[in-house]
mmCIF file of C-alpha atoms in Angstrom:
data_model
loop_
_atom_site.group_PDB
_atom_site.id
_atom_site.type_symbol
_atom_site.label_atom_id
_atom_site.label_comp_id
_atom_site.label_asym_id
_atom_site.label_seq_id
_atom_site.Cartn_x
_atom_site.Cartn_y
_atom_site.Cartn_z
ATOM 1 C CA ASP T 1 71.275 15.714 -79.427
ATOM 2 C CA VAL T 2 72.736 16.537 -76.025
ATOM 3 C CA VAL T 3 74.289 13.629 -74.104
ATOM 4 C CA SER T 4 73.615 13.863 -70.375
ATOM 5 C CA GLY T 5 76.291 11.543 -69.046
ATOM 6 C CA ALA T 6 75.549 9.357 -66.015
ATOM 7 C CA GLY T 7 74.914 12.269 -63.686
ATOM 8 C CA ALA T 8 73.651 15.840 -63.623
ATOM 9 C CA LYS T 9 74.051 17.759 -66.901
ATOM 10 C CA ALA T 10 74.264 21.552 -66.679
ATOM 11 C CA ILE T 11 72.951 23.499 -69.667
ATOM 12 C CA THR T 12 73.948 27.148 -70.101
ATOM 13 C CA TYR T 13 72.115 29.323 -72.633
ATOM 14 C CA THR T 14 74.177 31.339 -75.105
ATOM 15 C CA ASN T 15 72.240 34.463 -74.064
ATOM 16 C CA ALA T 16 70.465 34.830 -70.728
ATOM 17 C CA PHE T 17 66.709 35.461 -70.655
ATOM 18 C CA TYR T 18 65.109 38.388 -68.841
ATOM 19 C CA ALA T 19 63.110 35.918 -66.719
ATOM 20 C CA SER T 20 63.403 32.156 -66.206
ATOM 21 C CA PRO T 21 62.021 30.525 -69.409
ATOM 22 C CA ALA T 22 59.754 27.512 -69.877
ATOM 23 C CA ILE T 23 61.700 24.390 -70.846
ATOM 24 C CA GLY T 24 60.572 21.519 -73.074
ATOM 25 C CA ILE T 25 62.498 18.233 -73.107
ATOM 26 C CA ALA T 26 62.446 15.557 -75.827
ATOM 27 C CA ALA T 27 64.236 12.553 -74.305
ATOM 28 C CA GLN T 28 65.664 9.745 -76.426
ATOM 29 C CA ASN T 29 66.760 6.174 -75.627
ATOM 30 C CA MET T 30 64.572 6.066 -72.501
ATOM 31 C CA VAL T 31 63.275 2.721 -71.214
ATOM 32 C CA SER T 32 60.114 1.944 -69.277
ATOM 33 C CA GLN T 33 59.885 3.832 -65.960
ATOM 34 C CA ASP T 34 62.869 6.105 -66.659
ATOM 35 C CA TYR T 35 62.317 9.695 -65.573
ATOM 36 C CA TYR T 36 64.183 12.973 -65.290
ATOM 37 C CA THR T 37 64.336 15.956 -62.975
ATOM 38 C CA ILE T 38 65.107 19.562 -63.825
ATOM 39 C CA SER T 39 66.791 21.574 -61.111
ATOM 40 C CA SER T 40 68.503 24.932 -60.808
ATOM 41 C CA LYS T 41 66.239 26.463 -63.482
ATOM 42 C CA THR T 42 67.355 30.069 -63.925
ATOM 43 C CA LYS T 43 67.584 32.843 -66.524
ATOM 44 C CA THR T 44 70.960 31.483 -67.613
ATOM 45 C CA GLY T 45 70.315 27.718 -67.784
ATOM 46 C CA PHE T 46 69.182 24.582 -65.996
ATOM 47 C CA THR T 47 70.415 21.215 -64.749
ATOM 48 C CA ILE T 48 68.836 17.919 -65.820
ATOM 49 C CA THR T 49 69.384 14.407 -64.454
ATOM 50 C CA PHE T 50 67.930 11.192 -65.891
ATOM 51 C CA TYR T 51 67.130 8.222 -63.632
ATOM 52 C CA ASN T 52 66.062 4.618 -64.062
ATOM 53 C CA SER T 53 63.232 3.012 -62.064
ATOM 54 C CA SER T 54 65.658 2.312 -59.199
ATOM 55 C CA GLY T 55 66.600 5.987 -58.895
ATOM 56 C CA VAL T 56 70.109 5.519 -60.307
ATOM 57 C CA ALA T 57 71.356 8.292 -62.619
ATOM 58 C CA GLN T 58 71.543 7.230 -66.283
ATOM 59 C CA ASP T 59 73.243 8.412 -69.461
ATOM 60 C CA ARG T 60 70.541 9.598 -71.874
ATOM 61 C CA THR T 61 70.338 11.761 -74.995
ATOM 62 C CA PHE T 62 67.885 14.647 -75.196
ATOM 63 C CA ASP T 63 66.915 17.814 -77.016
ATOM 64 C CA TYR T 64 65.507 20.898 -75.347
ATOM 65 C CA VAL T 65 63.788 24.142 -76.164
ATOM 66 C CA ALA T 66 63.764 27.138 -73.841
ATOM 67 C CA LYS T 67 60.972 29.633 -74.494
ATOM 68 C CA GLY T 68 60.883 32.936 -72.700
ATOM 69 C CA HIS T 69 60.873 36.646 -73.258
ATOM 70 C CA GLY T 70 63.490 39.335 -73.235
ATOM 71 C CA LEU T 71 67.217 39.261 -73.296
ATOM 72 C CA LYS T 72 69.293 39.972 -70.223
ATOM 73 C CA SER T 73 71.989 42.447 -71.202
#
């Protein structure tokens, strides 16, 4: 249960991946026509922003899974 806040939320992985991983998002408390964007997707993390139908950033709760290979050491 990660709370995004009403703006961009930066997620940093505990350990970096060897290559940029695939990301799955399970969003909660969304309403009709809400959407999200993922930006700055890298080996070390990503940034997510939730929006309402008017394009205004919203505070939402979400879970994520990052699936990749290798560990950057």
